[in-house]
Coordinates of C-alpha atoms in Angstrom, one line a residue:
Chain L
M1474 CA 10.8 23.9 55.3
M1475 CA 12.4 22.2 52.2
N1476 CA 15.0 24.2 51.2
L1477 CA 16.3 24.3 47.7
R1478 CA 19.4 21.9 48.2
Q1479 CA 17.4 19.0 49.4
F1480 CA 14.9 19.5 46.6
L1481 CA 17.1 19.5 44.1
R1482 CA 18.2 16.4 45.7
G1483 CA 15.3 15.2 46.1
A1484 CA 14.8 15.8 42.2
R1485 CA 18.1 13.9 41.4
L1486 CA 17.2 11.0 43.2
V1487 CA 13.6 10.9 41.5
A1488 CA 15.5 11.2 37.9
A1489 CA 18.3 8.6 38.7
L1490 CA 15.1 5.8 40.2
A1491 CA 13.3 6.9 36.7
A1492 CA 16.4 6.5 34.6
A1493 CA 17.2 2.7 36.5
L1494 CA 13.5 1.9 36.4
S1495 CA 13.5 2.9 32.4
I1496 CA 16.8 0.4 31.8
A1497 CA 14.7 -2.8 33.0
A1498 CA 11.9 -2.2 31.6
C1499 CA 13.7 -2.3 28.3
A1500 CA 16.4 -5.1 29.9
N1501 CA 12.6 -6.4 30.1
L1502 CA 11.3 -6.2 26.7
G1503 CA 14.7 -7.0 25.5
G1504 CA 13.1 -10.1 27.1
Q1505 CA 15.8 -13.6 27.8
N1506 CA 19.0 -11.8 27.6
G1507 CA 20.9 -14.0 30.3
Q1508 CA 20.9 -11.6 33.2
S1509 CA 17.6 -13.4 34.9
N1510 CA 18.0 -14.4 38.7
A1511 CA 16.4 -17.3 37.1
S1512 CA 20.2 -19.1 35.9
A1513 CA 20.6 -20.4 39.3
Q1514 CA 17.5 -22.7 38.6
A1515 CA 17.8 -23.7 35.1
T1516 CA 18.6 -27.0 34.5
P1517 CA 21.7 -27.5 32.2
G1518 CA 20.1 -28.7 28.9
S1519 CA 17.8 -26.9 29.4
Q1520 CA 15.9 -24.4 27.6
Q1521 CA 15.7 -22.3 29.9
D1522 CA 19.6 -23.3 30.6
F1523 CA 20.5 -21.3 26.8
L1524 CA 18.2 -18.8 27.6
V1525 CA 19.6 -17.5 30.9
N1526 CA 23.5 -18.6 30.4
V1527 CA 24.3 -18.6 26.9
G1528 CA 22.1 -16.0 26.4
D1529 CA 19.5 -16.3 22.2
R1530 CA 20.6 -13.9 20.4
V1531 CA 23.1 -11.3 18.7
F1532 CA 22.9 -8.0 18.2
F1533 CA 23.8 -6.0 14.4
D1534 CA 24.7 -2.2 13.6
T1535 CA 22.2 -0.4 11.5
D1536 CA 21.8 -2.0 8.0
S1537 CA 24.8 -4.4 9.1
T1538 CA 25.0 -8.2 8.9
A1539 CA 28.8 -8.1 10.3
L1540 CA 28.5 -9.9 13.9
S1541 CA 31.0 -7.7 16.3
A1542 CA 33.3 -9.2 19.0
Q1543 CA 30.4 -9.7 21.6
A1544 CA 28.1 -11.0 19.0
R1545 CA 31.1 -14.0 18.6
A1546 CA 31.5 -14.7 21.5
T1547 CA 27.9 -15.2 22.3
L1548 CA 27.6 -17.3 19.3
D1549 CA 31.1 -18.8 20.7
K1550 CA 28.4 -20.0 23.4
Q1551 CA 25.7 -21.3 21.2
A1552 CA 28.0 -23.3 19.6
Q1553 CA 29.6 -24.9 22.5
W1554 CA 25.9 -25.1 24.1
L1555 CA 24.6 -26.8 21.1
T1556 CA 27.7 -29.1 20.9
N1557 CA 27.1 -30.5 24.8
Y1558 CA 23.3 -30.6 24.0
S1559 CA 23.5 -32.1 20.5
Q1560 CA 19.8 -33.6 20.3
Y1561 CA 18.5 -30.0 19.7
T1562 CA 17.5 -28.6 16.3
F1563 CA 16.9 -25.0 15.9
T1564 CA 15.7 -22.3 13.8
I1565 CA 17.4 -18.7 13.3
E1566 CA 15.3 -15.5 13.4
G1567 CA 16.6 -12.7 11.8
H1568 CA 15.3 -9.3 12.4
A1569 CA 15.9 -6.0 11.4
D1570 CA 14.5 -2.5 13.5
E1571 CA 11.9 -0.1 11.7
R1572 CA 13.9 2.4 10.1
G1573 CA 14.6 0.3 7.1
T1574 CA 11.2 -0.6 3.9
R1575 CA 9.8 -3.6 4.3
E1576 CA 11.5 -5.9 1.4
Y1577 CA 14.4 -4.8 1.7
N1578 CA 14.4 -5.9 5.6
L1579 CA 12.7 -9.4 5.0
A1580 CA 16.2 -9.8 2.6
L1581 CA 18.4 -7.9 5.7
G1582 CA 17.1 -10.2 8.2
A1583 CA 17.2 -12.9 6.1
R1584 CA 21.5 -12.2 5.5
R1585 CA 21.5 -11.9 9.2
A1586 CA 20.1 -15.2 10.3
Q1587 CA 22.7 -16.8 7.4
T1588 CA 25.0 -14.5 9.0
V1589 CA 24.6 -16.2 12.4
R1590 CA 24.4 -19.6 10.3
D1591 CA 28.0 -19.8 8.4
Y1592 CA 29.3 -18.6 11.5
L1593 CA 27.6 -21.8 13.5
V1594 CA 28.4 -23.9 10.9
S1595 CA 31.7 -22.8 11.0
R1596 CA 32.2 -24.0 14.8
G1597 CA 31.5 -27.4 14.1
I1598 CA 26.8 -26.9 14.4
A1599 CA 26.0 -29.5 11.7
A1600 CA 24.1 -27.8 9.0
N1601 CA 20.7 -29.9 9.0
R1602 CA 20.3 -29.0 12.7
M1603 CA 19.2 -25.7 11.7
H1604 CA 17.0 -23.1 10.0
T1605 CA 16.9 -20.2 9.2
I1606 CA 13.1 -17.2 8.6
S1607 CA 13.5 -13.3 8.3
Y1608 CA 10.7 -11.7 9.8
G1609 CA 11.7 -8.3 8.8
K1610 CA 10.8 -5.6 10.8
E1611 CA 8.0 -7.2 11.5
R1612 CA 8.3 -8.7 14.6
P1613 CA 10.2 -6.2 17.2
V1614 CA 10.7 -7.0 20.7
A1615 CA 10.7 -3.2 21.8
V1616 CA 8.7 -0.6 20.6
C1617 CA 10.1 2.4 21.9
D1618 CA 11.6 4.2 19.3
D1619 CA 14.4 5.5 19.1
I1620 CA 17.6 4.8 19.3
S1621 CA 17.7 1.9 22.8
C1622 CA 14.9 0.0 20.8
W1623 CA 16.0 -0.2 17.4
S1624 CA 19.2 -2.0 18.4
Q1625 CA 17.6 -4.3 20.7
N1626 CA 15.4 -5.3 17.2
R1627 CA 18.2 -5.3 14.7
R1628 CA 18.4 -8.9 15.8
A1629 CA 19.2 -12.9 15.0
V1630 CA 17.3 -15.1 17.8
T1631 CA 18.2 -18.7 17.7
V1632 CA 15.5 -20.5 18.4
L1633 CA 15.3 -24.3 20.1
N1634 CA 12.7 -26.4 18.8
A1635 CA 10.2 -27.9 21.4
S1636 CA 10.4 -31.1 20.0
S1637 CA 13.8 -31.8 19.4
Chain G
M979 CA -14.8 4.7 -19.1
K980 CA -14.3 5.6 -22.5
P981 CA -14.6 9.3 -23.6
S982 CA -17.9 10.5 -23.3
T983 CA -20.0 10.6 -26.9
F984 CA -22.1 13.6 -27.0
D985 CA -22.6 13.1 -30.7
S986 CA -24.0 9.5 -30.3
F987 CA -28.2 8.5 -30.9
P988 CA -30.4 9.2 -27.7
F989 CA -30.8 6.1 -25.3
S990 CA -28.5 4.2 -28.0
F991 CA -27.0 2.4 -25.5
V992 CA -23.8 2.9 -27.6
G993 CA -22.0 5.0 -24.8
P994 CA -20.1 3.6 -22.2
T995 CA -20.0 0.0 -20.8
L996 CA -19.5 -1.3 -17.7
N997 CA -17.6 -4.0 -18.5
R998 CA -16.9 -6.0 -15.3
R999 CA -17.9 -9.1 -15.7
H1000 CA -20.0 -10.0 -11.8
V1001 CA -19.7 -6.7 -10.3
L1002 CA -22.4 -4.7 -12.2
A1003 CA -24.2 -7.9 -14.1
G1004 CA -26.7 -7.1 -16.4
A1005 CA -25.8 -3.3 -15.2
G1006 CA -26.2 -1.1 -18.7
A1007 CA -25.2 2.3 -19.6
G1008 CA -26.1 5.0 -22.4
A1009 CA -25.7 8.5 -23.4
L1010 CA -28.6 11.0 -23.1
A1011 CA -30.0 13.5 -25.3
V1012 CA -28.2 16.4 -25.8
L1013 CA -30.6 19.3 -24.2
A1014 CA -28.4 22.4 -25.5
P1015 CA -27.1 22.6 -28.7
R1016 CA -23.5 22.8 -28.6
R1017 CA -21.4 26.4 -28.9
A1018 CA -18.6 27.3 -30.7
G1019 CA -15.6 28.4 -28.8
A1020 CA -13.1 27.4 -24.9
V1021 CA -15.0 24.4 -24.0
L1022 CA -14.6 24.2 -19.6
S1023 CA -11.6 22.0 -19.2
I1024 CA -9.4 22.4 -16.3
D1025 CA -5.9 21.9 -17.0
I1026 CA -4.0 19.2 -14.3
N1027 CA -0.6 19.4 -16.1
Q1028 CA -0.3 23.1 -13.9
G1029 CA 1.9 23.1 -10.9
N1030 CA -1.2 25.2 -9.1
I1031 CA -4.5 24.7 -10.0
Q1032 CA -7.7 26.3 -9.1
P1033 CA -10.0 23.6 -8.2
M1034 CA -12.9 24.0 -10.5
P1035 CA -16.1 25.7 -8.3
I1036 CA -18.2 23.2 -9.1
A1037 CA -22.3 22.8 -8.3
L1038 CA -23.7 19.4 -7.2
P1039 CA -27.3 19.6 -6.3
D1040 CA -28.9 16.4 -4.9
F1041 CA -30.1 13.8 -7.5
V1042 CA -33.7 13.5 -7.9
A1043 CA -35.5 10.8 -7.0
G1044 CA -37.6 9.5 -9.4
T1045 CA -40.2 8.9 -5.7
P1046 CA -39.8 9.8 -2.9
G1047 CA -38.7 6.3 -1.2
E1048 CA -35.4 7.1 -3.3
A1049 CA -34.9 10.8 -1.8
E1050 CA -32.3 9.2 0.4
M1051 CA -30.3 6.8 -2.1
A1052 CA -30.4 10.6 -4.6
R1053 CA -28.8 12.2 -2.0
N1054 CA -26.1 9.5 -1.0
V1055 CA -25.4 9.4 -4.6
T1056 CA -25.0 12.7 -5.0
S1057 CA -22.8 13.0 -1.3
V1058 CA -20.3 10.5 -3.0
I1059 CA -20.0 12.0 -6.2
T1060 CA -19.3 15.5 -4.1
A1061 CA -16.5 13.8 -1.8
D1062 CA -14.5 12.1 -4.7
L1063 CA -14.8 15.2 -7.4
Q1064 CA -13.3 17.2 -3.6
R1065 CA -11.0 14.8 -2.7
S1066 CA -9.8 14.7 -6.1
G1067 CA -8.1 18.6 -5.2
L1068 CA -9.3 19.4 -8.6
F1069 CA -12.8 20.4 -7.7
A1070 CA -14.6 22.8 -5.0
P1071 CA -18.4 22.1 -4.6
I1072 CA -19.7 25.0 -3.7
N1073 CA -22.2 24.7 -0.7
P1074 CA -25.7 23.8 -1.5
Q1075 CA -27.3 26.5 0.0
A1076 CA -26.5 29.1 -2.0
Y1077 CA -27.8 27.3 -4.7
I1078 CA -30.7 29.6 -6.6
E1079 CA -32.4 27.0 -8.8
K1080 CA -33.9 24.2 -7.4
I1081 CA -33.6 20.9 -10.3
T1082 CA -36.3 18.8 -10.4
N1083 CA -36.7 17.9 -14.3
T1084 CA -33.5 16.8 -15.2
D1085 CA -34.6 16.7 -18.3
A1086 CA -35.0 20.4 -18.6
V1087 CA -31.9 23.2 -19.4
P1088 CA -31.3 24.4 -16.5
R1089 CA -31.5 28.0 -15.2
F1090 CA -27.6 29.2 -16.2
A1091 CA -28.1 32.6 -14.5
D1092 CA -28.7 31.4 -11.4
W1093 CA -25.9 29.1 -12.1
R1094 CA -23.2 31.9 -12.6
A1095 CA -24.6 33.9 -10.5
I1096 CA -22.8 31.6 -7.2
N1097 CA -19.6 31.0 -9.6
A1098 CA -20.3 27.6 -10.4
Q1099 CA -18.3 27.1 -13.7
A1100 CA -19.7 23.1 -13.6
L1101 CA -23.4 21.9 -12.7
A1102 CA -24.2 18.5 -12.6
T1103 CA -27.8 17.2 -12.4
G1104 CA -29.3 13.9 -12.1
R1105 CA -32.3 11.4 -11.4
L1106 CA -32.4 8.1 -9.5
T1107 CA -35.5 6.1 -10.5
R1108 CA -36.4 2.6 -9.5
Q1109 CA -37.7 0.5 -12.7
G1110 CA -40.5 -2.0 -12.6
D1111 CA -38.2 -4.8 -12.6
G1112 CA -36.2 -3.2 -9.5
R1113 CA -33.1 -2.4 -10.9
L1114 CA -32.0 1.5 -10.3
K1115 CA -31.7 3.6 -13.0
V1116 CA -29.5 6.8 -12.5
E1117 CA -28.9 9.1 -15.3
F1118 CA -27.0 12.4 -14.8
R1119 CA -26.2 15.7 -16.7
L1120 CA -22.8 17.9 -17.2
W1121 CA -23.2 22.1 -18.0
D1122 CA -20.8 24.3 -18.6
V1123 CA -22.7 26.9 -17.0
F1124 CA -20.6 30.1 -18.6
A1125 CA -21.4 28.6 -21.8
G1126 CA -24.9 27.5 -21.6
Q1127 CA -24.7 24.3 -23.0
Q1128 CA -24.3 20.2 -22.0
L1129 CA -20.8 19.1 -21.7
D1130 CA -22.2 14.9 -21.0
G1131 CA -24.9 13.1 -20.2
K1132 CA -25.9 9.3 -19.8
Q1133 CA -27.7 7.0 -17.7
Y1134 CA -26.8 3.5 -15.7
F1135 CA -28.9 0.9 -14.8
T1136 CA -27.9 -1.3 -12.1
S1137 CA -29.3 -3.3 -9.3
P1138 CA -29.4 -1.0 -6.5
D1139 CA -27.0 -2.4 -4.4
N1140 CA -24.6 -1.5 -6.4
W1141 CA -25.5 2.8 -5.9
R1142 CA -21.7 3.3 -4.7
R1143 CA -20.2 2.3 -8.1
I1144 CA -22.6 4.2 -10.1
A1145 CA -21.6 6.9 -8.0
H1146 CA -18.1 6.4 -8.6
I1147 CA -18.6 6.1 -12.3
I1148 CA -20.7 9.1 -12.5
A1149 CA -17.5 11.2 -10.5
D1150 CA -15.3 9.3 -12.9
A1151 CA -16.8 10.7 -15.8
I1152 CA -17.0 14.4 -15.0
Y1153 CA -13.5 13.7 -14.3
Q1154 CA -12.8 13.0 -17.3
T1155 CA -14.9 15.6 -19.3
L1156 CA -13.5 18.7 -17.0
T1157 CA -9.7 17.7 -17.1
G1158 CA -9.2 15.7 -20.1
E1159 CA -8.0 12.5 -18.1
K1160 CA -9.3 9.3 -16.8
G1161 CA -10.9 9.2 -13.6
Y1162 CA -10.0 6.7 -11.2
F1163 CA -12.7 6.7 -8.5
D1164 CA -14.5 3.0 -9.5
S1165 CA -11.7 1.4 -8.4
R1166 CA -10.3 -0.3 -4.8
I1167 CA -7.7 -0.5 -2.5
V1168 CA -6.2 -4.3 -1.6
F1169 CA -4.5 -3.2 2.0
V1170 CA -3.3 -4.6 5.1
D1171 CA -5.2 -4.3 8.2
E1172 CA -3.2 -4.0 11.6
T1173 CA -4.3 -4.6 15.2
G1174 CA -3.3 -5.5 18.0
P1175 CA 0.2 -4.1 20.3
K1176 CA 3.3 -3.5 17.7
R1177 CA 5.2 -6.1 19.2
Q1178 CA 2.3 -8.8 17.8
R1179 CA 0.7 -6.9 15.6
I1180 CA -2.0 -9.3 13.9
K1181 CA -2.0 -8.4 9.7
R1182 CA -5.6 -9.8 7.7
L1183 CA -5.6 -8.7 4.2
A1184 CA -8.7 -6.7 3.4
I1185 CA -9.9 -4.8 -0.2
M1186 CA -12.1 -1.3 -0.1
D1187 CA -13.6 0.9 -2.4
Q1188 CA -10.8 3.7 -2.8
D1189 CA -12.4 6.1 -0.7
G1190 CA -12.6 3.6 2.1
F1191 CA -16.0 2.3 2.2
G1192 CA -17.4 -1.1 1.9
V1193 CA -14.2 -3.0 3.8
R1194 CA -14.2 -6.6 3.4
Y1195 CA -11.4 -9.1 5.4
L1196 CA -9.8 -11.5 2.9
T1197 CA -7.3 -13.4 5.4
R1198 CA -8.6 -14.3 9.1
G1199 CA -5.2 -12.9 10.8
D1200 CA -3.5 -16.5 11.7
E1201 CA -0.8 -15.8 9.8
L1202 CA 1.2 -13.0 9.3
V1203 CA 0.5 -11.2 5.4
L1204 CA 2.7 -8.7 3.7
T1205 CA 2.6 -6.8 0.3
P1206 CA -0.6 -7.6 -1.7
R1207 CA -0.5 -7.0 -5.0
F1208 CA -3.7 -6.7 -8.0
N1209 CA -3.5 -8.0 -10.8
P1210 CA -4.4 -5.9 -13.5
S1211 CA -6.7 -8.4 -15.3
T1212 CA -8.5 -10.2 -12.8
Q1213 CA -9.9 -10.5 -9.3
E1214 CA -6.5 -11.8 -8.0
I1215 CA -4.1 -10.8 -6.1
T1216 CA -0.7 -12.0 -5.2
Y1217 CA 1.0 -11.3 -1.6
M1218 CA 3.5 -12.7 1.0
A1219 CA 2.3 -14.9 3.8
Y1220 CA 4.2 -16.6 7.0
G1221 CA 2.2 -20.2 6.3
Q1222 CA 3.7 -23.0 7.6
G1223 CA 8.0 -22.5 7.2
Q1224 CA 9.4 -20.4 5.1
P1225 CA 7.3 -17.8 4.3
K1226 CA 6.1 -17.8 0.3
V1227 CA 4.3 -15.7 -2.2
Y1228 CA 0.6 -16.7 -2.6
L1229 CA -2.4 -16.6 -5.2
L1230 CA -5.7 -15.4 -4.3
N1231 CA -8.7 -15.3 -6.0
I1232 CA -10.6 -12.7 -3.5
E1233 CA -14.4 -13.6 -4.9
T1234 CA -13.5 -17.3 -4.4
G1235 CA -11.5 -17.3 -2.0
Q1236 CA -9.3 -20.0 -3.5
R1237 CA -5.6 -19.9 -2.7
E1238 CA -2.0 -21.7 -4.1
I1239 CA 2.0 -21.1 -3.7
V1240 CA 3.1 -19.5 -6.5
G1241 CA 6.3 -22.0 -7.5
N1242 CA 8.1 -24.4 -4.9
F1243 CA 10.9 -22.7 -3.4
P1244 CA 13.4 -24.4 -1.1
G1245 CA 14.1 -20.7 0.3
M1246 CA 11.7 -17.4 1.0
S1247 CA 9.9 -15.6 -1.9
F1248 CA 8.7 -12.1 -1.3
A1249 CA 8.3 -8.9 -3.1
P1250 CA 5.5 -10.0 -5.6
R1251 CA 4.1 -8.7 -8.4
F1252 CA 2.2 -9.1 -11.9
S1253 CA 3.1 -8.4 -15.3
P1254 CA 0.4 -6.4 -16.9
D1255 CA -1.0 -8.9 -19.0
G1256 CA -1.5 -10.4 -15.4
Q1257 CA 0.0 -13.7 -16.6
K1258 CA 3.4 -13.5 -15.0
V1259 CA 4.6 -13.2 -11.0
I1260 CA 7.8 -10.8 -10.6
M1261 CA 9.1 -11.7 -7.1
S1262 CA 12.1 -12.1 -5.0
L1263 CA 13.6 -15.4 -3.9
Q1264 CA 16.5 -15.8 -0.9
Q1265 CA 19.1 -17.6 -2.0
G1266 CA 21.5 -17.6 1.1
P1267 CA 22.5 -14.4 2.3
N1268 CA 21.1 -12.7 -1.9
A1269 CA 17.7 -11.7 -2.7
N1270 CA 18.0 -12.0 -6.6
L1271 CA 15.0 -11.6 -9.2
F1272 CA 12.5 -14.3 -10.8
V1273 CA 9.5 -14.3 -13.0
M1274 CA 6.9 -17.7 -13.1
D1275 CA 4.6 -17.5 -16.1
L1276 CA 1.6 -18.9 -14.4
R1277 CA 0.4 -21.3 -16.8
S1278 CA 3.0 -23.0 -17.8
K1279 CA 4.9 -22.6 -13.9
Q1280 CA 8.2 -22.0 -15.7
T1281 CA 10.3 -19.6 -13.6
T1282 CA 13.3 -17.8 -14.4
R1283 CA 16.0 -16.3 -12.8
L1284 CA 16.3 -12.4 -14.5
T1285 CA 19.4 -11.8 -12.0
D1286 CA 22.1 -13.1 -10.6
T1287 CA 23.8 -10.7 -8.1
P1288 CA 25.7 -10.9 -4.7
A1289 CA 23.4 -8.2 -3.2
I1290 CA 19.6 -7.6 -2.6
D1291 CA 17.6 -7.0 -5.5
T1292 CA 14.1 -6.5 -4.9
A1293 CA 10.6 -5.0 -4.8
P1294 CA 10.7 -5.7 -8.8
C1295 CA 8.0 -4.0 -11.0
Y1296 CA 6.8 -3.5 -14.5
S1297 CA 6.6 -0.8 -16.6
P1298 CA 3.4 -0.6 -17.8
D1299 CA 3.8 -1.9 -21.2
G1300 CA 5.4 -4.7 -19.8
K1301 CA 8.6 -4.6 -21.4
Y1302 CA 11.6 -2.7 -18.8
I1303 CA 11.1 -3.9 -15.2
C1304 CA 12.2 -1.6 -11.8
F1305 CA 13.2 -2.7 -8.8
E1306 CA 16.0 -1.8 -6.0
S1307 CA 19.1 -3.1 -5.7
D1308 CA 22.0 -3.2 -3.0
R1309 CA 24.8 -3.9 -5.7
G1310 CA 26.1 -0.3 -5.8
G1311 CA 26.5 -0.4 -2.2
S1312 CA 23.3 1.1 -0.6
Q1313 CA 19.3 0.8 -2.0
Q1314 CA 19.0 3.0 -5.6
I1315 CA 16.9 2.1 -8.4
Y1316 CA 17.9 0.4 -11.2
V1317 CA 15.8 -0.7 -14.5
M1318 CA 16.6 -3.6 -16.7
P1319 CA 14.6 -5.3 -19.9
A1320 CA 12.1 -7.4 -18.7
N1321 CA 13.9 -10.7 -19.9
G1322 CA 16.9 -9.4 -17.5
G1323 CA 20.4 -8.3 -18.9
P1324 CA 22.5 -5.3 -18.0
A1325 CA 20.5 -3.3 -15.3
T1326 CA 21.1 0.5 -15.6
R1327 CA 20.8 2.8 -11.9
I1328 CA 18.6 5.8 -12.8
S1329 CA 18.3 7.3 -9.4
F1330 CA 20.9 9.6 -8.2
G1331 CA 19.3 11.9 -6.0
Q1332 CA 19.8 12.3 -2.4
G1333 CA 19.9 9.5 -0.1
R1334 CA 18.6 5.7 -0.9
H1335 CA 15.6 5.1 -2.8
A1336 CA 13.6 2.1 -2.3
G1337 CA 10.5 0.3 -3.3
P1338 CA 9.7 2.0 -7.1
V1339 CA 6.0 1.5 -8.6
W1340 CA 5.7 2.3 -12.4
S1341 CA 2.7 4.7 -13.4
P1342 CA 0.0 3.4 -15.2
R1343 CA 0.9 6.6 -17.6
G1344 CA 4.5 5.2 -17.8
D1345 CA 5.4 8.4 -16.8
Y1346 CA 7.1 8.4 -13.6
I1347 CA 8.2 5.8 -11.0
A1348 CA 7.3 6.8 -7.9
F1349 CA 9.7 5.0 -4.8
T1350 CA 10.6 5.6 -0.9
G1351 CA 13.1 7.6 -0.2
L1352 CA 15.7 7.5 2.9
I1353 CA 17.4 10.8 3.4
G1354 CA 19.1 10.2 6.6
S1355 CA 15.5 9.3 9.1
Q1356 CA 13.1 10.7 7.0
F1357 CA 11.2 8.8 5.3
A1358 CA 10.0 10.2 2.0
I1359 CA 7.2 9.8 -1.0
G1360 CA 8.9 10.9 -4.3
V1361 CA 8.6 10.4 -7.4
L1362 CA 11.3 10.2 -10.7
K1363 CA 10.9 9.7 -14.1
P1364 CA 12.1 6.7 -15.7
D1365 CA 15.3 7.8 -17.2
G1366 CA 16.5 8.9 -14.2
S1367 CA 15.1 12.7 -14.8
G1368 CA 13.5 15.1 -13.4
E1369 CA 13.4 13.9 -9.1
R1370 CA 10.8 15.3 -6.8
I1371 CA 9.6 14.5 -3.0
L1372 CA 5.8 14.8 -2.4
T1373 CA 6.3 13.8 1.1
E1374 CA 8.6 13.2 4.4
G1375 CA 8.5 12.6 7.7
F1376 CA 9.0 10.0 9.8
H1377 CA 7.5 7.1 8.4
N1378 CA 6.5 7.2 5.0
E1379 CA 6.3 4.0 2.8
G1380 CA 4.5 2.2 0.0
P1381 CA 3.1 4.1 -3.0
T1382 CA 0.9 2.9 -5.6
F1383 CA -0.4 4.9 -8.2
A1384 CA -4.1 5.2 -8.8
P1385 CA -5.4 3.7 -12.1
N1386 CA -5.0 7.3 -14.1
G1387 CA -1.1 7.9 -12.6
R1388 CA -2.2 11.2 -11.0
V1389 CA -2.7 10.3 -7.6
I1390 CA -0.6 7.8 -5.0
M1391 CA -1.5 6.3 -2.3
F1392 CA 1.1 5.3 0.6
F1393 CA 1.3 4.7 4.5
R1394 CA 2.4 6.7 7.4
D1395 CA 3.5 5.4 10.7
L1396 CA 4.2 8.3 13.4
G1397 CA 4.8 5.3 15.7
P1398 CA 1.8 3.9 17.3
G1399 CA 0.5 2.3 13.9
P1400 CA 0.6 3.2 10.2
F1401 CA -2.6 4.8 8.4
L1402 CA -3.2 5.7 4.4
Y1403 CA -2.5 8.4 3.0
T1404 CA -3.0 10.1 -0.7
I1405 CA -1.4 12.7 -2.3
D1406 CA -1.9 13.8 -5.8
I1407 CA 1.3 13.8 -8.1
T1408 CA 2.7 17.2 -7.9
G1409 CA 2.7 16.7 -4.2
R1410 CA -0.3 19.7 -3.1
N1411 CA -3.4 17.6 -1.8
E1412 CA -2.3 15.5 0.9
L1413 CA -5.2 13.5 2.1
K1414 CA -5.6 10.4 5.1
V1415 CA -8.2 7.8 4.0
P1416 CA -10.4 6.8 6.4
T1417 CA -10.0 2.9 7.4
P1418 CA -11.3 0.8 10.3
S1419 CA -7.8 0.3 11.9
Y1420 CA -4.0 0.6 11.6
A1421 CA -3.5 -0.1 7.7
S1422 CA 0.0 -0.7 5.5
D1423 CA 1.0 -1.9 2.0
P1424 CA -1.6 -0.1 -0.1
A1425 CA -2.4 -1.4 -3.7
W1426 CA -4.7 0.2 -6.2
S1427 CA -7.0 -1.9 -8.6
P1428 CA -7.4 -0.6 -11.9
L1429 CA -10.6 0.9 -12.5
L1430 CA -12.7 -2.0 -12.4
S1431 CA -14.9 -0.8 -15.6

């Protein structure tokens, strides 16, 4: 018969496993963040290369359009990659989490997209290669109704145009 | 509806007119003969300005059918009237099983003692008859049970498929006679119907009666649509849609389905609303990091800038007299409500209560501005007066948003999303009577039409 100590150890294991699973689920929801095993196979200069080896998105604090150090590092990598592969045009999508009103979030998403646009221009990317669009709170990627999801939804995503 | 006219000549057709173009084409209305002499003294009424109202007990026996074939429609008309009055929170319809007198002749004076015995204060009787030409004749009389007198009596002619509208119009007449305020039942809601998973919501414009019946879809769901608003004077709405490229403000004629882009702006245009005369659309234009307010004259197509700030100015709404605009701006650091002259000029901040204030909407009565309040992690629906005084929160929680006023300014509709998806709710401006509005699926961004007649 299982004693209490064994039972607790088992319970801890189950709890740890559950936590690991939920993190994995969240990462999947966030999508295409460059942590995929596919990085080895991505052809340099392909859209897959951009997604997995550069990272297509940066995240923002609540109600903020400021770029964090991590966001600037991602955008520096994006700028380098976009300099190397100058055939791409792209759209910067600005998004907000659901904790704002509809109209304000449309403008906030536009501001976030504009911030990324301005940063990439400052890193030498031609402005005529990029468009911006705001989706406000209309296109969440994570939908778990708590802080871990909201932080994934406050984002600007650089989307390479398929036809370019 | 115009005020009721007890003293007009019987069947004179000088009473209320149903002037709304197509919906009730060929409809007519007139005053019914007063059956009992009016007495001096107090007339039955509800003072709806009081904070805590006792709903008025009212008896609404099924309308009498002209022939047995009309019995079902007569019952349905009665139940729509009953539901309207009950949902207003101002009336307490009495259980029909308690009724003593059975109304069979609406041209006879009721036995008031029978209605006093069940504590009815008001009694509405009616009759529905199909005419030789196929039209319906619907008559009603409203009685003050304790004074023993007729308060109102009207008749309406319309095509049978308008029976719901006639019921709402009669409910409005009863509401108006007993409260002294115009009703709001003969009105519609345009809203965004939401289906599909949260990450890939399909949003369609839809329109329905204010009680949730008669839902009709105006777009197919192949593009994202947001924030529809009624034109106060025609069958037209303005809204924002993601067509090709940048999202834009559109006009849509809800009868013909014809649509057009409002203006030709390089960036995103959003948060549209009509002027009270329906001749202009006010909206936000995104310019770089800033959103500013612009107005476009729909006839001349001329666009005028109203604000020029390094801020997010959005959610503009005219005062009912068209002289002022309220809007939200983060120019002072966080979303707050400002009021400025309709032609632009200095804007005055009016919201100083707790938290942020967004999405202001001016009551058709002019007395209040409703808003979405962001207090900590809560989203509240509140009202304040246009001078900023008298701020009150009507309902709060996560997540309430997007108030819109009923045509009489007494009720606010909004949407509430508890997580999986939003639904529509109404609350009266005292914050006492909150109700869910039935919709086929998730629903958001409601906008209440003016009265249809």
